[in-house]
Each structure stands twice: as structure tokens, then as C-alpha cells.
Coordinates of C-alpha atoms in Angstrom, one line a residue:
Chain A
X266 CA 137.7 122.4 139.5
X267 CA 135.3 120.0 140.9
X268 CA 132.5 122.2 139.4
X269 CA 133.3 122.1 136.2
X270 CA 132.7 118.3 136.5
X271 CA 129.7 118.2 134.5
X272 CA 129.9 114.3 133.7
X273 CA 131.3 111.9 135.9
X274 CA 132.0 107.7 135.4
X275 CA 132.9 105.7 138.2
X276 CA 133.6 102.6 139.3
X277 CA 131.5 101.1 136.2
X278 CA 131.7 97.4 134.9
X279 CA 129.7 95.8 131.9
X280 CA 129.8 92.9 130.7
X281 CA 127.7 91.0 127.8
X282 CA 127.5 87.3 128.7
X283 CA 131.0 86.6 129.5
X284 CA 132.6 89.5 127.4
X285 CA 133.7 91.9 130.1
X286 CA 134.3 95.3 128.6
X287 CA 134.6 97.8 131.8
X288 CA 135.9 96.3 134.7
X289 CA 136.1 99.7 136.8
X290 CA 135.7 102.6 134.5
X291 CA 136.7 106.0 135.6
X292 CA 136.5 109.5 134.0
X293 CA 135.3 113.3 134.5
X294 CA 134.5 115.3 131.5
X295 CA 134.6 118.6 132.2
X296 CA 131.9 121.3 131.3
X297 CA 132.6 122.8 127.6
X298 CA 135.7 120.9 126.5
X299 CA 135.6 118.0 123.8
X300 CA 136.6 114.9 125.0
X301 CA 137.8 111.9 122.7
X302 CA 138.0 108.6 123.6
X303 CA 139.9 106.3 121.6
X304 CA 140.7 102.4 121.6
X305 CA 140.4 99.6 119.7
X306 CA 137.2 97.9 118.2
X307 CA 135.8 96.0 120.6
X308 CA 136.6 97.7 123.8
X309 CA 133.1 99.4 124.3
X310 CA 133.7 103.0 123.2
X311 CA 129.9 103.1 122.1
X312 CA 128.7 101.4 125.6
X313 CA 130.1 104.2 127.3
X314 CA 128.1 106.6 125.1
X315 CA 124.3 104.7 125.7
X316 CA 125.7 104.3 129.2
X317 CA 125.1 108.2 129.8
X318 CA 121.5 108.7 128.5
X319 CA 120.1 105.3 130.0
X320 CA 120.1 103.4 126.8
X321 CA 123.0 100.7 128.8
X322 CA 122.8 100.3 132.5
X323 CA 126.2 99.2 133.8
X324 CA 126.3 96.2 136.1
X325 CA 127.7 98.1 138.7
X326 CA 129.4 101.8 139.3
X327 CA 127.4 105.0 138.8
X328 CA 127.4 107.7 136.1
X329 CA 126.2 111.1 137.0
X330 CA 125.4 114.2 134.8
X331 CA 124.9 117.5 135.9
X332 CA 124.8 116.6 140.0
X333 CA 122.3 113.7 139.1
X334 CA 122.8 109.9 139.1
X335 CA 122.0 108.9 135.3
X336 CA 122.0 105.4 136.6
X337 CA 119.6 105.5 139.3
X338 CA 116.8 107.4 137.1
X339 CA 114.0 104.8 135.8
X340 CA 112.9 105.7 131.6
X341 CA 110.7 108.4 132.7
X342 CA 113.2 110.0 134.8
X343 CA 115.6 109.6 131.7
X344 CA 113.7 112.0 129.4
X345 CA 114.8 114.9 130.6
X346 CA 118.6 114.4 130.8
X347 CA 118.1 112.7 126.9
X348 CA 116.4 116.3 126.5
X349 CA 120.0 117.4 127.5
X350 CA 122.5 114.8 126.0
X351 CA 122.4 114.2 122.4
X352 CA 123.5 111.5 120.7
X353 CA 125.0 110.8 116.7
X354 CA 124.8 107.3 116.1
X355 CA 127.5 105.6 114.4
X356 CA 125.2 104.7 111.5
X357 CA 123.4 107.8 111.8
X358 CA 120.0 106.0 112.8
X359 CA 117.7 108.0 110.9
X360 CA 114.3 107.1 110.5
X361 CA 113.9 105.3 106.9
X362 CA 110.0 106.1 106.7
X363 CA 110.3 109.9 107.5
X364 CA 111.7 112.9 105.4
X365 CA 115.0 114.4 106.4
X366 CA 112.5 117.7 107.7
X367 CA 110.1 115.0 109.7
X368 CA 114.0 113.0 111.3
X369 CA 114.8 116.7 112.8
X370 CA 111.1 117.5 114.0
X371 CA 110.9 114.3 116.1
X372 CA 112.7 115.6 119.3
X373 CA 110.9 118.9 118.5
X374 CA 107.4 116.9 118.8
X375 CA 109.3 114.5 121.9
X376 CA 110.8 117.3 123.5
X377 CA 109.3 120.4 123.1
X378 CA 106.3 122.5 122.8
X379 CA 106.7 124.5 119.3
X380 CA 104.2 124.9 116.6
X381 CA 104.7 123.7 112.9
X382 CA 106.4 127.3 112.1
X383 CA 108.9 127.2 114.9
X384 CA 110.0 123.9 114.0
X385 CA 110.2 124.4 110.3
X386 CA 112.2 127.5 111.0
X387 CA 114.5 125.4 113.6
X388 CA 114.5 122.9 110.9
X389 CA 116.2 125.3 108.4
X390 CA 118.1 126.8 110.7
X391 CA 119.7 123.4 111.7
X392 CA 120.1 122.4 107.8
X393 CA 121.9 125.6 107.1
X394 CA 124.6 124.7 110.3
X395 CA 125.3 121.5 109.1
X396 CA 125.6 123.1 105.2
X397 CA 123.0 121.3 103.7
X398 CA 120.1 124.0 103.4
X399 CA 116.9 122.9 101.4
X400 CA 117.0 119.4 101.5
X401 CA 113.9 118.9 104.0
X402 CA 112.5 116.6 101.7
X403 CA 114.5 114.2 100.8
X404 CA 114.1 110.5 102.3
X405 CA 117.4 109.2 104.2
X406 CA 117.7 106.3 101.1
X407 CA 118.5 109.3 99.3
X408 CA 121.7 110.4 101.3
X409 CA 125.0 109.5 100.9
X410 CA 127.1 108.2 104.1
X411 CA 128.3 111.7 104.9
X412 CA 125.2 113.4 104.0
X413 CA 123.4 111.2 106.4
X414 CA 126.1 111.8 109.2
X415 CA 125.6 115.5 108.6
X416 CA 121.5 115.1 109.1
X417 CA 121.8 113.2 112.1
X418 CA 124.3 115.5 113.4
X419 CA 121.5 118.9 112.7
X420 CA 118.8 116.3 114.3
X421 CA 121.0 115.8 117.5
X422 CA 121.4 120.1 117.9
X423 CA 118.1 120.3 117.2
X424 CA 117.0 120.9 120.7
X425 CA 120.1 122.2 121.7
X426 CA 121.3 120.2 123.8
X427 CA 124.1 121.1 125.9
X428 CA 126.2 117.7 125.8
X429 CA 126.5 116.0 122.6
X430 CA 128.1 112.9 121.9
X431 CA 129.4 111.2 118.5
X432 CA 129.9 107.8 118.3
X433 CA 132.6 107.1 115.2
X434 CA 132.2 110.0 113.6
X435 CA 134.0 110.1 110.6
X436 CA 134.1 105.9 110.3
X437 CA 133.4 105.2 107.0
X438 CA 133.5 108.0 105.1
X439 CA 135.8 109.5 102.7
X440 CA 138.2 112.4 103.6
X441 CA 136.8 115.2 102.5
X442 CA 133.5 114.4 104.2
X443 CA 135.6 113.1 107.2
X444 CA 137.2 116.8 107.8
X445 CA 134.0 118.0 106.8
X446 CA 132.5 116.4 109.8
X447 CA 135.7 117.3 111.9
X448 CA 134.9 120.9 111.0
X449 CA 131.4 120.5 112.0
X450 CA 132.0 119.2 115.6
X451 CA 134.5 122.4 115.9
X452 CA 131.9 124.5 114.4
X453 CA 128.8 123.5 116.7
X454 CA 130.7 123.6 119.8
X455 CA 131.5 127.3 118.7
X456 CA 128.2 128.1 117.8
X457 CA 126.2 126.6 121.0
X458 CA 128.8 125.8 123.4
X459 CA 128.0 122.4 124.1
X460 CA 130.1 119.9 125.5
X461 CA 131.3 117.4 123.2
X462 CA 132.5 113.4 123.8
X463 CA 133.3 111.9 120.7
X464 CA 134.5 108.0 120.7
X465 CA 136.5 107.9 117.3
X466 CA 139.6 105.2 116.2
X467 CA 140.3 108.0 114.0
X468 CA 143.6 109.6 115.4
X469 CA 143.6 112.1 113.2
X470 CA 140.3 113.6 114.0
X471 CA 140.7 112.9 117.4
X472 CA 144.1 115.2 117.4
X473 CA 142.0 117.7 115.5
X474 CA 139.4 118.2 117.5
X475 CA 139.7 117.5 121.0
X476 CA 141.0 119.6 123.9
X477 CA 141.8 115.8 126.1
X478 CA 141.6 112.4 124.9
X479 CA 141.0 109.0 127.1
X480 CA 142.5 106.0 125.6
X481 CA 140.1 103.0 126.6
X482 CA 142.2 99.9 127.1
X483 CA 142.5 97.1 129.3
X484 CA 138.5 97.1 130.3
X485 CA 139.1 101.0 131.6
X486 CA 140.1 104.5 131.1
X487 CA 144.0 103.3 130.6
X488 CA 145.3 106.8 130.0
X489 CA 143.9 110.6 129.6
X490 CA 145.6 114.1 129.0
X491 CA 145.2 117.0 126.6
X492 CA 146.2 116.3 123.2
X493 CA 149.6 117.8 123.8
X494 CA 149.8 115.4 127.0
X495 CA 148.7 112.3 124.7
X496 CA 150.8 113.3 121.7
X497 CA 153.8 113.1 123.8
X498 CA 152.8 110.3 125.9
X499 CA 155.6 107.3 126.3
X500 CA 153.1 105.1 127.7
X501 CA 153.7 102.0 125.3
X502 CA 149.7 101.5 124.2
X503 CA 149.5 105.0 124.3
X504 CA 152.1 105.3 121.8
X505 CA 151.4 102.3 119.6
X506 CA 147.8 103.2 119.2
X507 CA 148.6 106.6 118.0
X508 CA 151.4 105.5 115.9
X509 CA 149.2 102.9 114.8
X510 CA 152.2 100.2 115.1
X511 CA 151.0 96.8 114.5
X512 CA 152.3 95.9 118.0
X513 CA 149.1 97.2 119.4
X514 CA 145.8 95.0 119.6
X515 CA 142.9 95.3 121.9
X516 CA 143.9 91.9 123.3
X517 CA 147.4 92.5 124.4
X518 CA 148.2 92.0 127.1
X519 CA 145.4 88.8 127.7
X520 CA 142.6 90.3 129.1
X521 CA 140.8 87.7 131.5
X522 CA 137.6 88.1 132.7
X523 CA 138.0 88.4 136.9
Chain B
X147 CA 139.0 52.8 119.9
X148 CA 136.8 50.6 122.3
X149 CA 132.9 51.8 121.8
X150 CA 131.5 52.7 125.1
X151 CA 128.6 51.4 125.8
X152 CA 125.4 52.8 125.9
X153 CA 124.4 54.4 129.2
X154 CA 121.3 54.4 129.6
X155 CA 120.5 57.1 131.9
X156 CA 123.3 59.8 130.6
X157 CA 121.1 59.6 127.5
X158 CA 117.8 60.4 129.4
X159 CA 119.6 63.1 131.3
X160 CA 120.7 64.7 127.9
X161 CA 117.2 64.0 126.4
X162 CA 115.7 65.6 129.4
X163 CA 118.1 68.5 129.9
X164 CA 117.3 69.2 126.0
X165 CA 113.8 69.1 126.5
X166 CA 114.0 71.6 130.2
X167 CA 115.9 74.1 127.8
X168 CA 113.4 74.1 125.1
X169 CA 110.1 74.4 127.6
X170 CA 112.3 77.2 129.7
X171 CA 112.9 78.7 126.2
X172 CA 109.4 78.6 125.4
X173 CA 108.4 79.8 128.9
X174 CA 110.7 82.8 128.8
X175 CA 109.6 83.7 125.4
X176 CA 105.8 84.2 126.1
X177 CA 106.5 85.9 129.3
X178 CA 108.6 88.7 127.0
X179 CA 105.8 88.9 124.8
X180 CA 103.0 89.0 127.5
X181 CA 105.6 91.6 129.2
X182 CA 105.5 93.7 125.6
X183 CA 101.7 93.6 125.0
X184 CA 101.0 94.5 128.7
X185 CA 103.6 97.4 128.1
X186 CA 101.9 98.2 124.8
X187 CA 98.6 98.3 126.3
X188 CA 99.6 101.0 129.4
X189 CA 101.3 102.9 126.7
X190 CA 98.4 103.1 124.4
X191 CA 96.5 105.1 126.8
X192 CA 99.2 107.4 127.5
X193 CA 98.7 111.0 125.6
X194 CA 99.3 111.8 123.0
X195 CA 97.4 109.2 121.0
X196 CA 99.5 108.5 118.2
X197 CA 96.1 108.5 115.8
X198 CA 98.0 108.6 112.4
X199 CA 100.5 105.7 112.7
X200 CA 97.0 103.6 114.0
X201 CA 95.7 104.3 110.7
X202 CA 98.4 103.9 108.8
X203 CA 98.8 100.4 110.3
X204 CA 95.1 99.8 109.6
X205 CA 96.2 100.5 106.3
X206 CA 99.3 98.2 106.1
X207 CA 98.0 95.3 108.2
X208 CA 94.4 95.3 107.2
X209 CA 93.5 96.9 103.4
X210 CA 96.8 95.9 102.1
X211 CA 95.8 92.4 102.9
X212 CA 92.8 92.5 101.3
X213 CA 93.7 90.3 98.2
X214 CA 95.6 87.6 100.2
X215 CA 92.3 87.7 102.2
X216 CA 89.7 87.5 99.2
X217 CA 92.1 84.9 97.4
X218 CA 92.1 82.4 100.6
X219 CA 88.5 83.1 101.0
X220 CA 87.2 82.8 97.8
X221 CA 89.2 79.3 97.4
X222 CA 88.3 78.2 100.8
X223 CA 84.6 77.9 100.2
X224 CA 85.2 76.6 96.6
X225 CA 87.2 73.8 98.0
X226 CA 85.1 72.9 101.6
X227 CA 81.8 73.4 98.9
X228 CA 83.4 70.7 96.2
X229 CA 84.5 68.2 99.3
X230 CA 81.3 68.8 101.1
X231 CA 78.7 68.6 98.2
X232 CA 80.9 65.4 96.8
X233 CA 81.0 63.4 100.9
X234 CA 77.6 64.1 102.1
X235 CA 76.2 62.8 98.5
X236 CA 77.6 59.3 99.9
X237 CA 74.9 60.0 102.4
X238 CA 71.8 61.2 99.9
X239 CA 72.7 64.4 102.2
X240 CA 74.2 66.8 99.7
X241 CA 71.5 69.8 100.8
X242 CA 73.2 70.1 103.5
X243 CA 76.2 71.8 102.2
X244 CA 75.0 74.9 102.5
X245 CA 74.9 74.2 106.2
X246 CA 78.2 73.1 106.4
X247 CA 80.1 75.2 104.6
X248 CA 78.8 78.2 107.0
X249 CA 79.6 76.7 110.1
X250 CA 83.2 75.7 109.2
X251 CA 84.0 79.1 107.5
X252 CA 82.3 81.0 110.6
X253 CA 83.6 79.3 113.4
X254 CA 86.8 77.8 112.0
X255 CA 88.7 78.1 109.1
X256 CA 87.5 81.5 107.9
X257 CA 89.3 83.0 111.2
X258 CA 92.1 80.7 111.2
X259 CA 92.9 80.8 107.8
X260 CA 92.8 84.1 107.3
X261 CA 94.9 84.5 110.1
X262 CA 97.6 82.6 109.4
X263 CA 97.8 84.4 105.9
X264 CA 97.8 87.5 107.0
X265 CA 100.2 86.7 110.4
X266 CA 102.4 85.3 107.4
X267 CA 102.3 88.8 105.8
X268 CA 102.2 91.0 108.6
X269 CA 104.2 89.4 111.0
X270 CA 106.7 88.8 108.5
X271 CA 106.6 92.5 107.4
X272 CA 106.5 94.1 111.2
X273 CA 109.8 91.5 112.6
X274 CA 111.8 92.7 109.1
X275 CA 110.8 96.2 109.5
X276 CA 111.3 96.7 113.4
X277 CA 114.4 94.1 113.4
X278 CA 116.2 96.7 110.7
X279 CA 115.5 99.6 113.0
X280 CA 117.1 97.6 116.0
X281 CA 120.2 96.5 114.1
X282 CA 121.0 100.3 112.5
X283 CA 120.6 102.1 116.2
X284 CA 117.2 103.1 115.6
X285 CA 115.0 102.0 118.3
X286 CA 117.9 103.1 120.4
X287 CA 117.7 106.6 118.6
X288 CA 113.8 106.4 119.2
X289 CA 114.6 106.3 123.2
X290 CA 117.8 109.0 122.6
X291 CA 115.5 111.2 121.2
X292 CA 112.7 111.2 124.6
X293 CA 110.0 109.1 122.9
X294 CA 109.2 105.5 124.0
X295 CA 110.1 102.4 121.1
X296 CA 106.7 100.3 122.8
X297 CA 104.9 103.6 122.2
X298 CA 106.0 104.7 118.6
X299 CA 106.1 101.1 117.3
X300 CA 104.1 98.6 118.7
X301 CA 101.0 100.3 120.0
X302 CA 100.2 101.1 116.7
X303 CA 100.6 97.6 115.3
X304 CA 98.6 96.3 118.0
X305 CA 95.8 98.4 118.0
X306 CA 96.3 98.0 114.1
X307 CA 96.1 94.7 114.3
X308 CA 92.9 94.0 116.9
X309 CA 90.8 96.4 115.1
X310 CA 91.1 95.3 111.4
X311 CA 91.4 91.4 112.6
X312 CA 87.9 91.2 113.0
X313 CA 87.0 92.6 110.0
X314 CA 88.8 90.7 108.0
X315 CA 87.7 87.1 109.2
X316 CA 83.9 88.9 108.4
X317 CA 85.5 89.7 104.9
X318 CA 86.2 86.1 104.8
X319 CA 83.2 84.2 105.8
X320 CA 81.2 86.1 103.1
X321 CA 83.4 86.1 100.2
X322 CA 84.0 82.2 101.5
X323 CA 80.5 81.6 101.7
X324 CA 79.6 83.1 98.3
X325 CA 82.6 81.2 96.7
X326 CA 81.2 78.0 98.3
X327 CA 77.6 78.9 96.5
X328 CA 78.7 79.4 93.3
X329 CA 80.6 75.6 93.3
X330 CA 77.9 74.3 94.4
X331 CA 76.1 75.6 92.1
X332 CA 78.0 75.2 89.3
X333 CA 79.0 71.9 90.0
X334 CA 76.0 70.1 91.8
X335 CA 73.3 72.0 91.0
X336 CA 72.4 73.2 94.2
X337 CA 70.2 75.9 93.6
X338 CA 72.2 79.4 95.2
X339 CA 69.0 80.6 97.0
X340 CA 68.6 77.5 98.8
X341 CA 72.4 77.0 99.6
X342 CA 72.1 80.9 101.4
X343 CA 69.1 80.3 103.2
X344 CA 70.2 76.7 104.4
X345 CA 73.8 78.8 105.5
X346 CA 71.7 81.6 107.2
X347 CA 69.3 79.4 108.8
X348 CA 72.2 77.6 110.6
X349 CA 74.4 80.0 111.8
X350 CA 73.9 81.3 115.1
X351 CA 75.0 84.5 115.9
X352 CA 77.6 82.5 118.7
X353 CA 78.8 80.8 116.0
X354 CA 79.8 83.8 113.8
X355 CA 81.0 85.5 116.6
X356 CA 82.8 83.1 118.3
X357 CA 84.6 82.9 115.1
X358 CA 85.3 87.0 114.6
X359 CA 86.3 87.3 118.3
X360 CA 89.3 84.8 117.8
X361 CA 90.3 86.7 115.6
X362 CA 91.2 90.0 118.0
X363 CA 93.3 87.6 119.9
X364 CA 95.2 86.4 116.6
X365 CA 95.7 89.9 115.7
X366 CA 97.4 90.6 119.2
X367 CA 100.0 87.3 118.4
X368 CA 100.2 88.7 114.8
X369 CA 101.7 92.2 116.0
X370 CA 103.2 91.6 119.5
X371 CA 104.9 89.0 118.3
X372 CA 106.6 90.4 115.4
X373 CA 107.5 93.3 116.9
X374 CA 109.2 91.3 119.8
X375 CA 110.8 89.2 117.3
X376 CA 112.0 92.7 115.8
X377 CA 113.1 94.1 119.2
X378 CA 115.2 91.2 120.0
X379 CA 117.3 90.9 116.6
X380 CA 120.9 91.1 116.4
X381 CA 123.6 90.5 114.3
X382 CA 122.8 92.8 111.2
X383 CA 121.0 91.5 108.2
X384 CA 121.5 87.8 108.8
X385 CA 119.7 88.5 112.0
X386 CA 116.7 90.6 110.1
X387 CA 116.5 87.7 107.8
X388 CA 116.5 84.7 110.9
X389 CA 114.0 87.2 113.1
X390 CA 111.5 87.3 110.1
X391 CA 111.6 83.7 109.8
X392 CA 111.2 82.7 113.4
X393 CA 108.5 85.1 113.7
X394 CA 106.6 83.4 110.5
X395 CA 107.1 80.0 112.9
X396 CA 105.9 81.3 116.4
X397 CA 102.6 83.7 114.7
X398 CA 101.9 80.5 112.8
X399 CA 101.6 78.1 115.5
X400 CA 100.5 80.3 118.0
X401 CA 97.7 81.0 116.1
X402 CA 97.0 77.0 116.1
X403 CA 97.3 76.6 120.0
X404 CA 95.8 79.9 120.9
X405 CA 92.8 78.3 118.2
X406 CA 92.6 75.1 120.8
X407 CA 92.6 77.2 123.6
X408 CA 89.8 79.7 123.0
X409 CA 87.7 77.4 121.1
X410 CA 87.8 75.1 124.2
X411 CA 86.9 78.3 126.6
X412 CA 83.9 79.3 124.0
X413 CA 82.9 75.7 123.5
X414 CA 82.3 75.6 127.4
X415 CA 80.2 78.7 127.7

């Protein structure tokens, strides 16, 4: 079982000022699956996220990826395990000043050694997997919320990577686009076999598709199980959260910092 | 409620503790921008050389400035010619203008001046730009994506910024010097041949380039400076809007002490 640990978290704390968000974080993900981690806003979903490619170092505890210690490697030594891990940022992040073809090219340039043909045919080929073919010239100001999810998304797979993670999906957006994107994370795991984390307060994506889910509560991993697991958890913030019952809030019980 | 009285020395602590925090503040600060220029520098002669955002820069920073450098020019000569020609008349000394107008505009205000209007511009422009990227996840998606964010966006700016710097304070001191002509000209008679031989005959080539080189170490506050000030925003569009501000502030006076400073090392050569 042990190798098919392909990403590991242990022992990690963070904290921003005197906001302590882990305080001993613990999890495995395990090569292939999708992994969800819920919890409220506030708990540091994302952190855990930037925490894997370098972009956050924790204060202390180690994260290691693939039998190497993310959190030991300087930003040179980051490159290629970003070359690995790809990220879809909450907002998307696209570049403003470049065309939706020139947003997917960048890790092309960054990453790999292709001529202006190979990318433009990667380009299409990632436009077509995301369903939105022939667009490689529009600017990001021209995309709605889900369109710019979607483009980010093809940008992420762009070198395919074999870990990708999603940071609040389907936040935002209406539901069609929201199972749109639900499809799409089922989709490109079929398609390239990746392994998927996805931080979502969405329960209902998160049911859909997920083979576990971590709940984040209390400053660490509180709970974890395969959906069936979860969806039948009596663990009372287990149960709350999914239920969505008002009892639940990220600060209940107190939460003092140590 | 009885009033307490005033202690003296809790108010000099709290003066003084005010005034540690501030000079730490100000300490910390110009290390983190020493810290990003020195990082910008190594980076800029890493390959690739990222040629076509330099010269797109050049183009932002340097010919889009062009009429906010041409205005202040033009009107600075007009003015220091009018002020000149009218004070040194007190004196029976008004041929001298020429004179005077050149060495102010090449040693002094046509650098500074144009400076601060473009750091206005620029530095305004690079904090707003950059401190958008850093609030929607881009600069982290820069570094998620296997390129360096000192790299992509600063080295450009900077280079940007020291080449066309130069060039623009020379833009200034002739425009300045021919607006500074015509006035006195127009206004005092004093004939335009005579005012560009008098300007000529005065300005030593330390002077005019003791003027132009300031003007590559403006150019280095101008970008580093707004694109720390962009780096460090936080807190969405309020914090674009208070980044842009401050960095307005810092560029402005840095300009005005880094002015002291190198005028004081050039002075003593």
C-alpha cells in the first residue's frame, strides 16, 4: 500500500501572524485516485495546495511527492516537481496581457522544448478537451467565469502533468457550468490518468467526483474515507458539514492558538 | 474622572517607540527593495533573455511618456527662462540667462523633474499592474507554471527603466533649453543665437552628464520600487488602489534623497 503513496503531509503547521491554520496536518494521497478536501472558509484548504509545489513553506512538518521532500527543495529544485503538479487557481489566474493560445503556451515555453507547431497543435488539442475548440485568440477579459475555469483547467494539462490540483472548482459559478467542470475533472483523469486533489466546499461536487474525501477541521485532517465512508460518517462535524446544518462553523469548538 | 497627569517620560517612550517603528519600517523596506533589484539583476543574465517584454517596457515606460516629458520640459525652461531673465535684470545681468537656464536644466531639474513625472506614471502604472496579478493568484501562477515572477516581471521593468531614463532627461534638457530660448526671446529680447551659444559655452560635459547619469539610478527606484510595492499587495482591490498610492509616495521622495545623495558623491569628484 505504502507505494501507492504518491503524496504524503506530515506533521505540518502554518500559521499567518497569529492565525494558526495547521497545527499537525496529516494525509497520504494515493497514486491515481481523486482526493477532496472539504472544510470551511478559512481553514486553509488552498494553503495546503501551494504548500505541495513550493509556493507556501510550512513552519514546520514535511511534504513529500513522489519519494522527494517538496519542502526541503530550494525554487530551482521546485521546477521540476511544478513540471509534475499542476495547479487551477481559484480565480483561474490567467494572464490578462496574453491570448487564451499564448496562457496555455507558457508552461510549454517554461517547461518544455517544443517548436511553435507542437505547441499550437497541444494548444488545440487541450482546447478541444476542455470543449472550447477555436477560441485561441480571445483575451481572458473576454471569458465568462466558467469559460475562464475551463482555460485554466486546458493550461494546467497542458504539460501533462501527472498530479493536478483544483482549488474551488466550481465556486462561483452557475450550475450548469459547475457540473460542466465536475465532468471535466472526471473526464481528464480518464483521459491522462492523473492524480487529482481538489479542495471544494462544494458537497455536491465533492460526492461526485471523488473516490475519498478529507474533511479539514480543527487546524488538521479531522476525518478521511471514501465517499461511501464519509456519506455515512456519524462523526458530528462530519455530518453537519455535509448536511450543511447551521450547527457547523469553522470556529466551533474555540480553536486557540497553542 | 481625575485627569492624570502628564508623565513626562511615558510620552518620550511612546514618541520614541513610534519613531524606532517608522525608521525599522523604513529600514526593512529598502532592504526588500535592495533584496529585489539585486534578485532582478542575477536574473537578468540568466538565459533566456526575455528581449521582447524589455522592449515592450521601453515602449510603456519610455515612448509612452514622451508627452508628459515634452510638456514638463517645454514649461520648465519657459518658467526658469521668465524667473531668470526677470532676477538677474535686478543685477544689469540678464545675458546671463542663457547660462543659467542650461546648468539648472542639465544638472538639476531636467533629471529630477522628469523623473518624478514619469516615476508618477510609471511607478503608478507597474504597482497597479503587478499588485492585480498578486491579488488574482497570478504571480503565484507565474511560479506554478516553472518560470520565475523577478524574471518575467521585474527584469524587464528594470532594464526598461535604466535604459530609456537616460534618454529621456536628454529629451528634456533640449526641449527645456529650447523652450527657455524662445521666452527669452519673446519676452526680453534676448537674441536666440546668443542665449544657445551662452548655454553651450557653459555646460561642461560633467555637468550634462552628471545630470543624465542620475537619471539611470531614478529609473532603478522608478521600476524596483513599483514592482515591490506590487509584489507585496494584499487585500484585493483596496490593496491595488493603497499599493499604487504608496508607491507614488516612496518613488517620489526617493527620487529627492537619492537626488542629495548622488549629487553630493558627484559634487566631490
Amino acid at each position: 500500500m505504502a507505494d501507492d503513496v504518491i503524496i504524503s503531509y506530515r506533521g505540518v503547521k502554518k500559521a499567518f501572524g497569529g492565525n494558526v491554520i495547521y497545527d499537525g496536518l496529516d494525509l497520504d494521497i494515493l497514486r491515481g485516485e481523486t482526493i477532496t478536501v472539504i472544510g470551511g472558509s478559512g481553514t486553509g484548504k488552498s494553503v495546503m495546495l501551494k504548500m505541495l509545489i513550493g509556493l507556501l513553506r510550512p513552519d514546520a512538518g514535511h511534504v513529500w511527492f513522489d519519494g522527494a521532500e517538496v519542502t526541503a527543495l530550494h525554487e530551482d529544485g521546485l521546477i521540476p516537481v511544478r513540471r509534475r503538479i499542476a495547479m487551477l487557481f481559484q480565480g483561474a489566474a490567467l494572464f490578462d496581457s496574453l491570448t487564451v493560445a499564448e496562457n496555455i503556451e507558457y508552461p510549454l515555453r517554461e517547461h518544455m522544448k517544443m517548436n511553435h507547431d507542437e505547441r499550437a497543435e497541444r494548444v488545440r488539442e487541450v482546447l478541444d478537451l476542455v470543449g472550447l475548440p477555436g477560441i485561441e485568440a480571445m483575451k481572458p477579459a473576454e471569458l465568462s467565469g466558467g469559460m475562464k475555469k475551463r482555460i485554466g483547467l486546458a493550461r494546467a494539462i497542458a504539460v501533462r502533468p501527472e498530479v493536478i490540483m483544483y482549488d474551488e472548482p466550481t465556486t462561483g459559478l452557475d450550475p450548469i457550468n459547475t457540473s460542466r467542470i465536475n465532468e471535466l475533472i472526471v473526464r481528464t483523469r480518464e483521459a491522462l490518468g492523473v492524480t487529482s486533489i481538489v479542495v471544494t466546499h462544494d458537497m455536491a461536487s465533492a460526492f461526485k467526483v471523488s473516490d475519498r474525501i478529507a474533511m479539514l477541521f480543527n487546524r488538521r485532517i479531522s476525518a478521511v474515507g471514501t465517499v461511501s465512508e464519509i456519506s455515512r460518517s456519524d462523526d458530528e462535524m462530519v455530518r453537519s458539514f455535509i448536511e450543511g446544518r447551521p450547527a457547523y462553523s469553522p470556529s466551533f469548538p474555540p480553536q486557540k492558538a497553542p | 474622572m481625575i485627569p492624570q497627569p502628564l508623565r513626562i517620560d511615558i510620552a518620550i517612550e511612546n514618541v520614541l517607540s513610534r519613531v524606532g517603528i517608522t525608521v525599522r519600517g523604513a529600514v526593512e523596506y529598502t532592504g526588500g527593495v535592495m533584496v529585489m533589484f539585486f534578485r532582478s539583476m542575477r536574473a537578468s543574465v540568466r538565459r533566456p533573455f526575455e528581449w521582447r517584454s524589455v522592449v515592450e517596457q521601453i515602449e510603456i515606460i519610455g515612448l509612452q511618456s514622451m508627452p508628459i516629458v515634452v510638456l514638463t520640459a517645454a514649461f520648465t525652461g519657459m518658467v526658469m527662462a521668465l524667473q531668470y531673465a526677470h532676477g538677474m535684470a535686478r543685477f544689469g545681468a540678464q545675458m546671463y540667462t542663457g547660462k543659467l537656464v542650461a546648468l539648472t536644466l542639465t544638472r538639476e531639474l531636467g533629471p529630477v523633474l522628469t523623473s518624478l513625472m514619469v516615476g508618477g506614471r510609471v511607478g503608478a502604472g507597474i504597482a497597479a499592474e503587478i499588485g492585480s496579478m498578486a491579488v488574482t493568484e497570478q504571480i503565484d501562477a507565474v511560479r506554478a507554471l516553472g518560470a520565475d515572477p523577478v524574471k518575467k516581471l521585474v527584469v524587464p521593468r528594470v532594464l526598461a527603466a535604466m535604459f530609456i531614463m537616460p534618454f529621456l532627461s536628454v529629451c528634456t534638457d533640449v526641449i527645456g533649453l529650447f523652450g527657455g530660448m524662445a521666452v527669452s526671446f519673446l519676452e526680453y529680447d534676448i537674441p536666440m543665437g546668443f542665449f544657445a551659444k551662452s548655454a553651450i559655452e557653459i555646460t561642461k560635459f560633467s555637468d550634462f552628464f552628471s545630470g543624465v547619469s542620475k537619471t539611470l539610478f531614478f529609473g532603478i527606484i522608478i521600476a524596483v520600487v513599483g514592482c515591490y510595492q506590487g509584489f507585496r499587495t494584499r487585500g484585493g482591490t483596496e490593496g491595488v488602489g493603497r499599493a499604487t498610492t504608496e508607491a507614488v509616495v516612496i518613488i517620489s521622495v526617493g527620487i529627492l534623497i537619492a537626488d542629495y545623495i548622488l549629487t553630493k558623491l558627484f559634487l566631490s569628484f
